[in-house]
């Protein structure tokens, strides 16, 4: 493995995450609208439905990550999963807006979530495969920079396309998934040193090792990931409905408003990796958790009318405050700017901490553990908040109160972490 970061190769690898991010950005923004408006489902049912993809991923992604560690083919150990899963994902995603009855809609979404879960972990595991330990935060910043661009495309372009036809954002996502998978296949060559290897413990054996380790750093990191993703996934799932019901915005404008967060996630993705290189991953993540908590609390306590106060014209991610008016950055948008920067500090540095708990041969397995905990939290989060919304009589603002509580639990866990910094394990 090279002793420096290959920026060009890392950006090309980022197209894999770009394609996935477009899919999930569109899915999270508009599927709740279909469920609520088209099929008339309650917030509790919407919250549960939006966890089905994560329930499937919970059982698929971790074992697939361990499987990819052991797989040996002429194309490598990760790429075959991409070549099988991405085309199925593209077709299923393009069909989602078409069904008029719920069972067909469920069939399309189920096919999407199963196929996307099949190739996500192997593609993400390619980053530490081709990157030395000391550069993994920086490389993960680049990968997430590409993913953030995908989410912006999904929300910004998707919001505009949705006003033309609900079909168009999904068809755009299908095309971009195929293009992204092709770029990764053509330009990323897997390391050859993994052509043979001794047998390695599987995912559950690795999890037992983490649990039984006298140093609980690994376990604390995994549970911190679990708690901060509970908070974040709940906000992400219900934001368009929050924007419509609490702020009084059109669904498309709600998606556009939310796109401020991934935009500034993108802008801070690469710097956050370098910040962690200077002050450490744990400290960087902790700063992000504190900042994100403050942002969410401010969203909760600030009146809806004040949140829509115009700050300055912002053509790309601003929203029109009156029909046909100029696009404006609002106070809510300013808070989401800080949220995007804070999420970058957290999210960019968590996966590198996990993979630096192990050796190169087990990177896929530990990437799977990362997704085991983050996916389980994405199941719990929307359900907890769906019940909270229902119990408060449809108060979508309640998610901005519950989410910071989980962020504070994650912060407490991170303060006890002693391992996972760069170059401690290779």
mmCIF file of C-alpha atoms in Angstrom:
data_model
loop_
_atom_site.group_PDB
_atom_site.id
_atom_site.type_symbol
_atom_site.label_atom_id
_atom_site.label_comp_id
_atom_site.label_asym_id
_atom_site.label_seq_id
_atom_site.Cartn_x
_atom_site.Cartn_y
_atom_site.Cartn_z
ATOM 1 C CA UNK A 1 0.000 0.000 0.000
ATOM 2 C CA UNK A 2 1.262 3.478 -0.900
ATOM 3 C CA UNK A 3 2.536 5.707 1.901
ATOM 4 C CA UNK A 4 0.489 8.696 0.665
ATOM 5 C CA UNK A 5 -3.104 9.498 -0.231
ATOM 6 C CA UNK A 6 -4.003 9.089 -3.900
ATOM 7 C CA UNK A 7 -6.494 11.936 -4.303
ATOM 8 C CA UNK A 8 -7.511 11.089 -7.880
ATOM 9 C CA UNK A 9 -8.285 7.453 -7.117
ATOM 10 C CA UNK A 10 -10.123 8.413 -3.919
ATOM 11 C CA UNK A 11 -12.356 10.885 -5.783
ATOM 12 C CA UNK A 12 -13.163 8.223 -8.392
ATOM 13 C CA UNK A 13 -13.993 5.725 -5.658
ATOM 14 C CA UNK A 14 -16.286 8.376 -4.190
ATOM 15 C CA UNK A 15 -18.646 7.919 -7.148
ATOM 16 C CA UNK A 16 -19.828 4.692 -5.519
ATOM 17 C CA UNK A 17 -20.985 6.634 -2.472
ATOM 18 C CA UNK A 18 -22.296 9.410 -4.751
ATOM 19 C CA UNK A 19 -24.693 7.000 -6.455
ATOM 20 C CA UNK A 20 -25.932 5.570 -3.154
ATOM 21 C CA UNK A 21 -26.406 9.043 -1.691
ATOM 22 C CA UNK A 22 -28.560 10.175 -4.616
ATOM 23 C CA UNK A 23 -30.786 7.131 -4.105
ATOM 24 C CA UNK A 24 -31.217 7.567 -0.362
ATOM 25 C CA UNK A 25 -31.533 11.344 -0.580
ATOM 26 C CA UNK A 26 -34.485 11.038 -2.977
ATOM 27 C CA UNK A 27 -35.895 8.056 -1.066
ATOM 28 C CA UNK A 28 -35.837 9.783 2.334
ATOM 29 C CA UNK A 29 -37.220 13.054 0.968
ATOM 30 C CA UNK A 30 -40.136 11.783 -1.112
ATOM 31 C CA UNK A 31 -41.119 8.266 -0.056
ATOM 32 C CA UNK A 32 -42.581 9.616 3.236
ATOM 33 C CA UNK A 33 -44.676 12.002 1.126
ATOM 34 C CA UNK A 34 -45.977 9.092 -0.995
ATOM 35 C CA UNK A 35 -46.778 7.089 2.117
ATOM 36 C CA UNK A 36 -48.556 9.963 3.825
ATOM 37 C CA UNK A 37 -50.310 11.651 0.884
ATOM 38 C CA UNK A 38 -50.706 8.918 -1.760
ATOM 39 C CA UNK A 39 -51.456 5.962 0.515
ATOM 40 C CA UNK A 40 -52.835 7.832 3.565
ATOM 41 C CA UNK A 41 -50.612 6.196 6.193
ATOM 42 C CA UNK A 42 -50.233 7.592 9.739
ATOM 43 C CA UNK A 43 -46.904 8.993 11.096
ATOM 44 C CA UNK A 44 -46.359 5.785 13.098
ATOM 45 C CA UNK A 45 -46.743 3.626 9.993
ATOM 46 C CA UNK A 46 -44.623 6.034 7.923
ATOM 47 C CA UNK A 47 -41.898 5.880 10.568
ATOM 48 C CA UNK A 48 -41.980 2.079 10.579
ATOM 49 C CA UNK A 49 -42.008 1.842 6.776
ATOM 50 C CA UNK A 50 -38.991 4.124 6.545
ATOM 51 C CA UNK A 51 -37.077 1.670 8.724
ATOM 52 C CA UNK A 52 -37.740 -1.353 6.490
ATOM 53 C CA UNK A 53 -34.688 -0.582 4.356
ATOM 54 C CA UNK A 54 -32.594 -0.469 7.496
ATOM 55 C CA UNK A 55 -34.061 -3.709 8.852
ATOM 56 C CA UNK A 56 -33.002 -5.454 5.636
ATOM 57 C CA UNK A 57 -29.608 -3.743 5.726
ATOM 58 C CA UNK A 58 -29.138 -4.837 9.346
ATOM 59 C CA UNK A 59 -29.189 -8.473 8.265
ATOM 60 C CA UNK A 60 -27.456 -8.043 4.897
ATOM 61 C CA UNK A 61 -24.688 -5.433 5.150
ATOM 62 C CA UNK A 62 -22.605 -6.800 8.058
ATOM 63 C CA UNK A 63 -22.399 -10.425 6.802
ATOM 64 C CA UNK A 64 -21.828 -9.217 3.232
ATOM 65 C CA UNK A 65 -18.903 -7.121 4.502
ATOM 66 C CA UNK A 66 -17.377 -10.200 6.132
ATOM 67 C CA UNK A 67 -18.110 -12.256 3.003
ATOM 68 C CA UNK A 68 -16.305 -9.705 0.846
ATOM 69 C CA UNK A 69 -13.211 -10.109 3.068
ATOM 70 C CA UNK A 70 -13.132 -13.806 2.154
ATOM 71 C CA UNK A 71 -14.219 -13.621 -1.495
ATOM 72 C CA UNK A 72 -11.558 -14.154 -4.175
ATOM 73 C CA UNK A 73 -12.344 -13.476 -7.859
ATOM 74 C CA UNK A 74 -10.333 -12.196 -10.852
ATOM 75 C CA UNK A 75 -12.112 -8.837 -10.414
ATOM 76 C CA UNK A 76 -11.290 -8.631 -6.706
ATOM 77 C CA UNK A 77 -13.180 -9.166 -3.480
ATOM 78 C CA UNK A 78 -15.419 -6.048 -3.477
ATOM 79 C CA UNK A 79 -16.245 -5.187 -7.125
ATOM 80 C CA UNK A 80 -18.449 -8.266 -7.851
ATOM 81 C CA UNK A 81 -20.990 -7.039 -5.281
ATOM 82 C CA UNK A 82 -21.171 -3.698 -7.092
ATOM 83 C CA UNK A 83 -21.675 -5.299 -10.509
ATOM 84 C CA UNK A 84 -24.567 -7.438 -9.277
ATOM 85 C CA UNK A 85 -26.275 -5.015 -6.915
ATOM 86 C CA UNK A 86 -26.101 -1.643 -8.696
ATOM 87 C CA UNK A 87 -28.143 -2.533 -11.844
ATOM 88 C CA UNK A 88 -30.906 -4.096 -9.736
ATOM 89 C CA UNK A 89 -30.902 -1.000 -7.513
ATOM 90 C CA UNK A 90 -31.256 1.284 -10.531
ATOM 91 C CA UNK A 91 -34.233 -0.587 -12.005
ATOM 92 C CA UNK A 92 -36.088 -0.951 -8.688
ATOM 93 C CA UNK A 93 -35.543 2.710 -7.801
ATOM 94 C CA UNK A 94 -36.922 3.919 -11.121
ATOM 95 C CA UNK A 95 -40.127 1.930 -10.571
ATOM 96 C CA UNK A 96 -40.922 3.273 -7.064
ATOM 97 C CA UNK A 97 -43.120 6.261 -8.038
ATOM 98 C CA UNK A 98 -45.247 4.278 -10.526
ATOM 99 C CA UNK A 99 -47.431 1.849 -8.464
ATOM 100 C CA UNK A 100 -50.932 3.032 -7.568
ATOM 101 C CA UNK A 101 -51.478 0.355 -4.923
ATOM 102 C CA UNK A 102 -49.449 -0.215 -1.773
ATOM 103 C CA UNK A 103 -48.410 -3.864 -2.338
ATOM 104 C CA UNK A 104 -46.705 -3.028 -5.641
ATOM 105 C CA UNK A 105 -45.078 -0.007 -4.043
ATOM 106 C CA UNK A 106 -43.753 -2.241 -1.252
ATOM 107 C CA UNK A 107 -42.423 -4.728 -3.824
ATOM 108 C CA UNK A 108 -40.425 -1.992 -5.556
ATOM 109 C CA UNK A 109 -39.027 -0.523 -2.349
ATOM 110 C CA UNK A 110 -38.176 -3.981 -0.990
ATOM 111 C CA UNK A 111 -36.201 -4.856 -4.114
ATOM 112 C CA UNK A 112 -34.391 -1.534 -3.867
ATOM 113 C CA UNK A 113 -33.413 -1.914 -0.242
ATOM 114 C CA UNK A 114 -32.237 -5.521 -0.606
ATOM 115 C CA UNK A 115 -30.093 -4.774 -3.653
ATOM 116 C CA UNK A 116 -28.625 -1.535 -2.240
ATOM 117 C CA UNK A 117 -27.720 -3.258 1.035
ATOM 118 C CA UNK A 118 -25.938 -5.963 -0.958
ATOM 119 C CA UNK A 119 -23.272 -3.671 -2.420
ATOM 120 C CA UNK A 120 -22.958 -0.784 0.037
ATOM 121 C CA UNK A 121 -20.522 -2.303 2.564
ATOM 122 C CA UNK A 122 -18.090 -3.787 -0.012
ATOM 123 C CA UNK A 123 -17.884 -0.477 -1.876
ATOM 124 C CA UNK A 124 -17.285 1.521 1.316
ATOM 125 C CA UNK A 125 -14.666 -1.037 2.435
ATOM 126 C CA UNK A 126 -12.675 -0.243 -0.706
ATOM 127 C CA UNK A 127 -11.631 3.091 0.864
ATOM 128 C CA UNK A 128 -9.546 1.625 3.720
ATOM 129 C CA UNK A 129 -8.416 -1.144 1.330
ATOM 130 C CA UNK A 130 -6.562 1.379 -0.811
ATOM 131 C CA UNK A 131 -5.726 4.015 1.864
ATOM 132 C CA UNK A 132 -3.018 3.970 4.587
ATOM 133 C CA UNK A 133 -4.278 4.376 8.163
ATOM 134 C CA UNK A 134 -2.933 7.891 8.667
ATOM 135 C CA UNK A 135 -4.893 9.189 5.658
ATOM 136 C CA UNK A 136 -8.229 7.438 6.224
ATOM 137 C CA UNK A 137 -9.983 10.422 7.798
ATOM 138 C CA UNK A 138 -8.910 12.573 4.845
ATOM 139 C CA UNK A 139 -9.957 9.875 2.359
ATOM 140 C CA UNK A 140 -13.276 9.397 4.126
ATOM 141 C CA UNK A 141 -13.733 13.149 3.854
ATOM 142 C CA UNK A 142 -13.325 12.897 0.085
ATOM 143 C CA UNK A 143 -15.682 9.887 -0.121
ATOM 144 C CA UNK A 144 -18.307 11.722 1.908
ATOM 145 C CA UNK A 145 -17.720 14.895 -0.094
ATOM 146 C CA UNK A 146 -18.856 12.913 -3.124
ATOM 147 C CA UNK A 147 -21.721 11.421 -1.144
ATOM 148 C CA UNK A 148 -22.782 14.882 -0.005
ATOM 149 C CA UNK A 149 -22.834 16.083 -3.588
ATOM 150 C CA UNK A 150 -25.102 13.125 -4.332
ATOM 151 C CA UNK A 151 -27.460 14.151 -1.533
ATOM 152 C CA UNK A 152 -27.482 17.767 -2.774
ATOM 153 C CA UNK A 153 -28.315 16.567 -6.286
ATOM 154 C CA UNK A 154 -31.103 14.443 -4.801
ATOM 155 C CA UNK A 155 -32.620 17.275 -2.745
ATOM 156 C CA UNK A 156 -31.876 20.314 -4.889
ATOM 157 C CA UNK A 157 -32.429 18.918 -8.367
ATOM 158 C CA UNK A 158 -34.903 16.375 -7.021
ATOM 159 C CA UNK A 159 -36.941 19.141 -5.395
ATOM 160 C CA UNK A 160 -37.222 20.976 -8.708
ATOM 161 C CA UNK A 161 -37.953 17.803 -10.686
ATOM 162 C CA UNK A 162 -40.589 16.691 -8.171
ATOM 163 C CA UNK A 163 -42.612 19.833 -8.949
ATOM 164 C CA UNK A 164 -42.616 18.767 -12.636
ATOM 165 C CA UNK A 165 -43.393 15.111 -11.927
ATOM 166 C CA UNK A 166 -42.902 12.866 -8.873
ATOM 167 C CA UNK A 167 -41.350 10.328 -11.254
ATOM 168 C CA UNK A 168 -38.424 12.474 -12.378
ATOM 169 C CA UNK A 169 -36.226 12.489 -9.213
ATOM 170 C CA UNK A 170 -36.337 8.679 -9.139
ATOM 171 C CA UNK A 171 -35.447 8.319 -12.796
ATOM 172 C CA UNK A 172 -32.535 10.729 -12.353
ATOM 173 C CA UNK A 173 -31.315 8.597 -9.427
ATOM 174 C CA UNK A 174 -31.491 5.395 -11.483
ATOM 175 C CA UNK A 175 -29.312 6.846 -14.227
ATOM 176 C CA UNK A 176 -26.748 8.236 -11.795
ATOM 177 C CA UNK A 177 -26.454 4.897 -9.950
ATOM 178 C CA UNK A 178 -25.572 3.120 -13.199
ATOM 179 C CA UNK A 179 -23.078 5.825 -14.192
ATOM 180 C CA UNK A 180 -21.429 5.805 -10.745
ATOM 181 C CA UNK A 181 -21.084 2.024 -10.660
ATOM 182 C CA UNK A 182 -19.497 2.064 -14.116
ATOM 183 C CA UNK A 183 -16.920 4.671 -13.055
ATOM 184 C CA UNK A 184 -15.891 2.634 -9.987
ATOM 185 C CA UNK A 185 -15.647 -0.552 -12.055
ATOM 186 C CA UNK A 186 -13.525 1.047 -14.776
ATOM 187 C CA UNK A 187 -11.131 3.096 -12.659
ATOM 188 C CA UNK A 188 -10.664 1.393 -9.273
ATOM 189 C CA UNK A 189 -8.240 -1.527 -9.061
ATOM 190 C CA UNK A 190 -8.308 -3.535 -5.856
ATOM 191 C CA UNK A 191 -5.034 -4.299 -4.013
ATOM 192 C CA UNK A 192 -3.394 -7.523 -5.160
ATOM 193 C CA UNK A 193 -1.945 -8.469 -1.756
ATOM 194 C CA UNK A 194 -5.305 -9.901 -0.698
ATOM 195 C CA UNK A 195 -5.178 -12.675 -3.317
ATOM 196 C CA UNK A 196 -4.531 -15.170 -0.502
ATOM 197 C CA UNK A 197 -5.057 -14.841 3.222
ATOM 198 C CA UNK A 198 -5.446 -16.967 6.298
ATOM 199 C CA UNK A 199 -8.912 -17.541 7.716
ATOM 200 C CA UNK A 200 -10.208 -14.596 9.723
ATOM 201 C CA UNK A 201 -12.946 -14.410 12.376
ATOM 202 C CA UNK A 202 -16.400 -13.527 11.035
ATOM 203 C CA UNK A 203 -18.547 -10.582 12.026
ATOM 204 C CA UNK A 204 -20.118 -12.061 15.162
ATOM 205 C CA UNK A 205 -16.784 -13.438 16.392
ATOM 206 C CA UNK A 206 -15.303 -9.973 15.833
ATOM 207 C CA UNK A 207 -18.185 -8.406 17.739
ATOM 208 C CA UNK A 208 -17.564 -10.776 20.650
ATOM 209 C CA UNK A 209 -13.902 -9.705 20.629
ATOM 210 C CA UNK A 210 -14.948 -6.056 20.879
ATOM 211 C CA UNK A 211 -17.394 -6.805 23.707
ATOM 212 C CA UNK A 212 -14.901 -8.907 25.675
ATOM 213 C CA UNK A 213 -11.944 -6.552 25.184
ATOM 214 C CA UNK A 214 -10.775 -5.072 28.495
ATOM 215 C CA UNK A 215 -10.444 -1.717 26.755
ATOM 216 C CA UNK A 216 -14.055 -0.778 25.951
ATOM 217 C CA UNK A 217 -13.084 1.874 23.385
ATOM 218 C CA UNK A 218 -14.392 -0.183 20.466
ATOM 219 C CA UNK A 219 -17.696 -0.860 22.184
ATOM 220 C CA UNK A 220 -18.089 2.781 23.210
ATOM 221 C CA UNK A 221 -17.449 3.955 19.631
ATOM 222 C CA UNK A 222 -20.009 1.505 18.232
ATOM 223 C CA UNK A 223 -22.688 2.566 20.724
ATOM 224 C CA UNK A 224 -21.875 6.253 20.168
ATOM 225 C CA UNK A 225 -22.465 5.652 16.445
ATOM 226 C CA UNK A 226 -25.748 3.953 17.353
ATOM 227 C CA UNK A 227 -27.000 6.904 19.400
ATOM 228 C CA UNK A 228 -25.972 9.755 17.114
ATOM 229 C CA UNK A 229 -27.502 7.986 14.103
ATOM 230 C CA UNK A 230 -30.778 7.551 16.037
ATOM 231 C CA UNK A 231 -30.982 11.320 16.317
ATOM 232 C CA UNK A 232 -29.818 12.142 12.814
ATOM 233 C CA UNK A 233 -31.844 9.528 10.927
ATOM 234 C CA UNK A 234 -35.042 10.653 12.647
ATOM 235 C CA UNK A 235 -34.507 14.263 11.543
ATOM 236 C CA UNK A 236 -33.610 13.147 8.017
ATOM 237 C CA UNK A 237 -36.667 10.884 7.701
ATOM 238 C CA UNK A 238 -39.265 13.393 8.863
ATOM 239 C CA UNK A 239 -37.776 16.691 7.687
ATOM 240 C CA UNK A 240 -39.948 17.167 4.591
ATOM 241 C CA UNK A 241 -43.062 16.436 6.673
ATOM 242 C CA UNK A 242 -41.692 18.760 9.410
ATOM 243 C CA UNK A 243 -41.197 21.486 6.808
ATOM 244 C CA UNK A 244 -44.709 21.020 5.441
ATOM 245 C CA UNK A 245 -46.597 20.669 8.731
ATOM 246 C CA UNK A 246 -44.553 22.844 11.115
ATOM 247 C CA UNK A 247 -43.060 25.464 8.792
ATOM 248 C CA UNK A 248 -45.880 25.467 6.226
ATOM 249 C CA UNK A 249 -43.654 24.878 3.186
ATOM 250 C CA UNK A 250 -44.330 22.963 -0.044
ATOM 251 C CA UNK A 251 -42.781 19.471 -0.067
ATOM 252 C CA UNK A 252 -40.347 20.477 -2.822
ATOM 253 C CA UNK A 253 -39.265 23.585 -0.893
ATOM 254 C CA UNK A 254 -38.845 21.446 2.234
ATOM 255 C CA UNK A 255 -36.435 19.194 0.349
ATOM 256 C CA UNK A 256 -34.611 22.258 -0.984
ATOM 257 C CA UNK A 257 -34.317 23.703 2.534
ATOM 258 C CA UNK A 258 -32.899 20.421 3.804
ATOM 259 C CA UNK A 259 -30.300 20.488 1.012
ATOM 260 C CA UNK A 260 -28.500 23.281 2.927
ATOM 261 C CA UNK A 261 -27.321 20.640 5.437
ATOM 262 C CA UNK A 262 -25.644 18.261 2.923
ATOM 263 C CA UNK A 263 -24.217 21.260 1.054
ATOM 264 C CA UNK A 264 -22.258 22.355 4.112
ATOM 265 C CA UNK A 265 -21.549 18.742 4.989
ATOM 266 C CA UNK A 266 -19.837 18.600 1.577
ATOM 267 C CA UNK A 267 -17.931 21.831 2.168
ATOM 268 C CA UNK A 268 -16.661 20.606 5.549
ATOM 269 C CA UNK A 269 -16.149 16.946 4.600
ATOM 270 C CA UNK A 270 -12.545 17.263 3.457
ATOM 271 C CA UNK A 271 -11.533 19.907 6.063
ATOM 272 C CA UNK A 272 -12.950 17.726 8.857
ATOM 273 C CA UNK A 273 -10.528 14.951 7.930
ATOM 274 C CA UNK A 274 -7.610 17.362 8.130
ATOM 275 C CA UNK A 275 -8.912 18.830 11.403
ATOM 276 C CA UNK A 276 -8.970 15.314 12.870
ATOM 277 C CA UNK A 277 -5.415 14.833 11.634
ATOM 278 C CA UNK A 278 -4.388 17.846 13.741
ATOM 279 C CA UNK A 279 -6.453 17.549 16.939
ATOM 280 C CA UNK A 280 -7.495 13.887 16.879
ATOM 281 C CA UNK A 281 -10.621 12.059 15.753
ATOM 282 C CA UNK A 282 -12.282 11.806 19.166
ATOM 283 C CA UNK A 283 -11.957 15.542 19.868
ATOM 284 C CA UNK A 284 -13.226 16.426 16.391
ATOM 285 C CA UNK A 285 -16.278 14.172 16.760
ATOM 286 C CA UNK A 286 -17.035 15.599 20.217
ATOM 287 C CA UNK A 287 -16.993 19.177 18.895
ATOM 288 C CA UNK A 288 -19.403 18.101 16.162
ATOM 289 C CA UNK A 289 -21.801 16.472 18.626
ATOM 290 C CA UNK A 290 -21.936 19.592 20.804
ATOM 291 C CA UNK A 291 -22.537 21.860 17.796
ATOM 292 C CA UNK A 292 -25.247 19.618 16.330
ATOM 293 C CA UNK A 293 -27.026 19.435 19.694
ATOM 294 C CA UNK A 294 -27.137 23.229 19.965
ATOM 295 C CA UNK A 295 -28.462 23.532 16.386
ATOM 296 C CA UNK A 296 -31.309 21.055 16.995
ATOM 297 C CA UNK A 297 -32.337 22.712 20.254
ATOM 298 C CA UNK A 298 -32.457 26.094 18.512
ATOM 299 C CA UNK A 299 -34.682 24.629 15.778
ATOM 300 C CA UNK A 300 -37.012 23.383 18.511
ATOM 301 C CA UNK A 301 -37.295 26.567 20.567
ATOM 302 C CA UNK A 302 -37.415 29.103 17.714
ATOM 303 C CA UNK A 303 -40.952 29.897 16.452
ATOM 304 C CA UNK A 304 -41.745 28.668 12.929
ATOM 305 C CA UNK A 305 -42.334 32.209 11.672
ATOM 306 C CA UNK A 306 -38.916 33.302 12.913
ATOM 307 C CA UNK A 307 -37.243 30.272 11.316
ATOM 308 C CA UNK A 308 -38.524 31.495 7.930
ATOM 309 C CA UNK A 309 -37.046 34.958 8.377
ATOM 310 C CA UNK A 310 -35.123 35.877 5.219
ATOM 311 C CA UNK A 311 -31.393 36.444 5.774
ATOM 312 C CA UNK A 312 -29.939 36.894 2.282
ATOM 313 C CA UNK A 313 -30.598 35.854 -1.328
ATOM 314 C CA UNK A 314 -29.284 32.347 -2.017
ATOM 315 C CA UNK A 315 -30.114 31.159 -5.547
ATOM 316 C CA UNK A 316 -29.250 27.461 -5.266
ATOM 317 C CA UNK A 317 -30.485 26.257 -1.876
ATOM 318 C CA UNK A 318 -32.620 29.202 -0.804
ATOM 319 C CA UNK A 319 -36.406 28.921 -0.756
ATOM 320 C CA UNK A 320 -39.033 31.398 -2.042
ATOM 321 C CA UNK A 321 -40.762 32.990 0.961
ATOM 322 C CA UNK A 322 -43.617 34.150 -1.299
ATOM 323 C CA UNK A 323 -44.898 32.489 -4.464
ATOM 324 C CA UNK A 324 -42.662 33.520 -7.354
ATOM 325 C CA UNK A 325 -40.347 35.484 -5.077
ATOM 326 C CA UNK A 326 -36.536 35.283 -4.914
ATOM 327 C CA UNK A 327 -34.879 32.329 -3.238
ATOM 328 C CA UNK A 328 -33.733 33.323 0.239
ATOM 329 C CA UNK A 329 -31.483 31.867 2.898
ATOM 330 C CA UNK A 330 -33.636 31.695 6.031
ATOM 331 C CA UNK A 331 -32.783 31.466 9.722
ATOM 332 C CA UNK A 332 -33.649 27.756 9.522
ATOM 333 C CA UNK A 333 -31.145 27.504 6.680
ATOM 334 C CA UNK A 334 -28.451 29.177 8.789
ATOM 335 C CA UNK A 335 -29.007 26.625 11.565
ATOM 336 C CA UNK A 336 -28.817 23.813 9.012
ATOM 337 C CA UNK A 337 -25.491 25.252 7.809
ATOM 338 C CA UNK A 338 -24.045 24.688 11.286
ATOM 339 C CA UNK A 339 -25.715 21.277 11.358
ATOM 340 C CA UNK A 340 -24.035 20.262 8.103
ATOM 341 C CA UNK A 341 -20.600 21.350 9.320
ATOM 342 C CA UNK A 342 -21.106 19.544 12.630
ATOM 343 C CA UNK A 343 -22.296 16.355 10.923
ATOM 344 C CA UNK A 344 -19.132 16.380 8.811
ATOM 345 C CA UNK A 345 -16.948 16.532 11.939
ATOM 346 C CA UNK A 346 -18.825 13.511 13.332
ATOM 347 C CA UNK A 347 -19.480 11.323 10.327
ATOM 348 C CA UNK A 348 -16.195 11.701 8.464
ATOM 349 C CA UNK A 349 -14.106 10.449 11.363
ATOM 350 C CA UNK A 350 -16.219 7.604 12.763
ATOM 351 C CA UNK A 351 -15.583 4.914 10.128
ATOM 352 C CA UNK A 352 -11.787 5.490 10.201
ATOM 353 C CA UNK A 353 -11.874 5.008 13.989
ATOM 354 C CA UNK A 354 -13.669 1.671 13.552
ATOM 355 C CA UNK A 355 -11.393 0.243 10.847
ATOM 356 C CA UNK A 356 -8.298 1.332 12.774
ATOM 357 C CA UNK A 357 -9.322 -1.025 15.562
ATOM 358 C CA UNK A 358 -8.356 -3.987 13.343
ATOM 359 C CA UNK A 359 -5.992 -5.207 10.616
ATOM 360 C CA UNK A 360 -6.245 -4.944 6.834
ATOM 361 C CA UNK A 361 -7.610 -8.456 6.316
ATOM 362 C CA UNK A 362 -10.701 -7.712 8.445
ATOM 363 C CA UNK A 363 -11.581 -4.228 7.183
ATOM 364 C CA UNK A 364 -14.787 -5.442 5.529
ATOM 365 C CA UNK A 365 -15.852 -7.194 8.721
ATOM 366 C CA UNK A 366 -15.343 -4.095 10.867
ATOM 367 C CA UNK A 367 -16.982 -1.918 8.209
ATOM 368 C CA UNK A 368 -19.884 -4.339 8.610
ATOM 369 C CA UNK A 369 -19.882 -3.741 12.387
ATOM 370 C CA UNK A 370 -20.050 -0.011 11.697
ATOM 371 C CA UNK A 371 -23.122 -0.570 9.543
ATOM 372 C CA UNK A 372 -24.609 -3.023 12.034
ATOM 373 C CA UNK A 373 -24.818 -0.302 14.685
ATOM 374 C CA UNK A 374 -25.617 2.625 12.366
ATOM 375 C CA UNK A 375 -28.324 0.646 10.589
ATOM 376 C CA UNK A 376 -29.921 -0.600 13.802
ATOM 377 C CA UNK A 377 -30.104 3.003 14.980
ATOM 378 C CA UNK A 378 -31.743 4.009 11.712
ATOM 379 C CA UNK A 379 -34.437 1.438 12.517
ATOM 380 C CA UNK A 380 -34.982 2.726 16.049
ATOM 381 C CA UNK A 381 -34.824 6.458 15.270
ATOM 382 C CA UNK A 382 -37.777 6.903 12.869
ATOM 383 C CA UNK A 383 -39.951 4.586 14.981
ATOM 384 C CA UNK A 384 -39.232 6.477 18.212
ATOM 385 C CA UNK A 385 -39.971 9.782 16.527
ATOM 386 C CA UNK A 386 -43.011 8.448 14.658
ATOM 387 C CA UNK A 387 -44.534 7.469 18.019
ATOM 388 C CA UNK A 388 -43.553 10.838 19.507
ATOM 389 C CA UNK A 389 -45.238 12.718 16.659
ATOM 390 C CA UNK A 390 -48.367 10.597 17.022
ATOM 391 C CA UNK A 391 -48.509 10.982 20.807
ATOM 392 C CA UNK A 392 -48.147 14.774 20.563
ATOM 393 C CA UNK A 393 -51.032 15.094 18.118
ATOM 394 C CA UNK A 394 -48.969 15.479 14.954
ATOM 395 C CA UNK A 395 -46.333 17.843 16.377
ATOM 396 C CA UNK A 396 -43.438 17.324 13.974
ATOM 397 C CA UNK A 397 -41.311 19.808 15.918
ATOM 398 C CA UNK A 398 -40.894 17.213 18.691
ATOM 399 C CA UNK A 399 -38.150 15.490 16.692
ATOM 400 C CA UNK A 400 -35.955 18.546 17.247
ATOM 401 C CA UNK A 401 -36.255 17.996 20.998
ATOM 402 C CA UNK A 402 -35.706 14.225 21.117
ATOM 403 C CA UNK A 403 -32.753 14.095 18.705
ATOM 404 C CA UNK A 404 -30.345 16.223 20.839
ATOM 405 C CA UNK A 405 -30.840 13.890 23.791
ATOM 406 C CA UNK A 406 -29.358 11.036 21.779
ATOM 407 C CA UNK A 407 -26.483 13.275 20.654
ATOM 408 C CA UNK A 408 -25.602 13.941 24.297
ATOM 409 C CA UNK A 409 -25.534 10.225 25.101
ATOM 410 C CA UNK A 410 -23.179 9.713 22.152
ATOM 411 C CA UNK A 411 -20.932 12.524 23.440
ATOM 412 C CA UNK A 412 -20.705 10.887 26.883
ATOM 413 C CA UNK A 413 -19.685 7.610 25.251
ATOM 414 C CA UNK A 414 -17.030 9.258 23.075
ATOM 415 C CA UNK A 415 -15.396 10.928 26.058
ATOM 416 C CA UNK A 416 -14.334 7.473 27.306
ATOM 417 C CA UNK A 417 -12.773 6.318 24.023
ATOM 418 C CA UNK A 418 -9.001 5.723 24.106
ATOM 419 C CA UNK A 419 -8.318 4.009 20.743
ATOM 420 C CA UNK A 420 -9.131 4.472 17.068
ATOM 421 C CA UNK A 421 -6.784 7.314 16.229
ATOM 422 C CA UNK A 422 -4.651 7.183 13.075
ATOM 423 C CA UNK A 423 -1.736 4.728 12.741
ATOM 424 C CA UNK A 424 -2.412 2.806 15.952
ATOM 425 C CA UNK A 425 -3.426 -0.330 14.017
ATOM 426 C CA UNK A 426 -2.453 -1.179 10.437
#
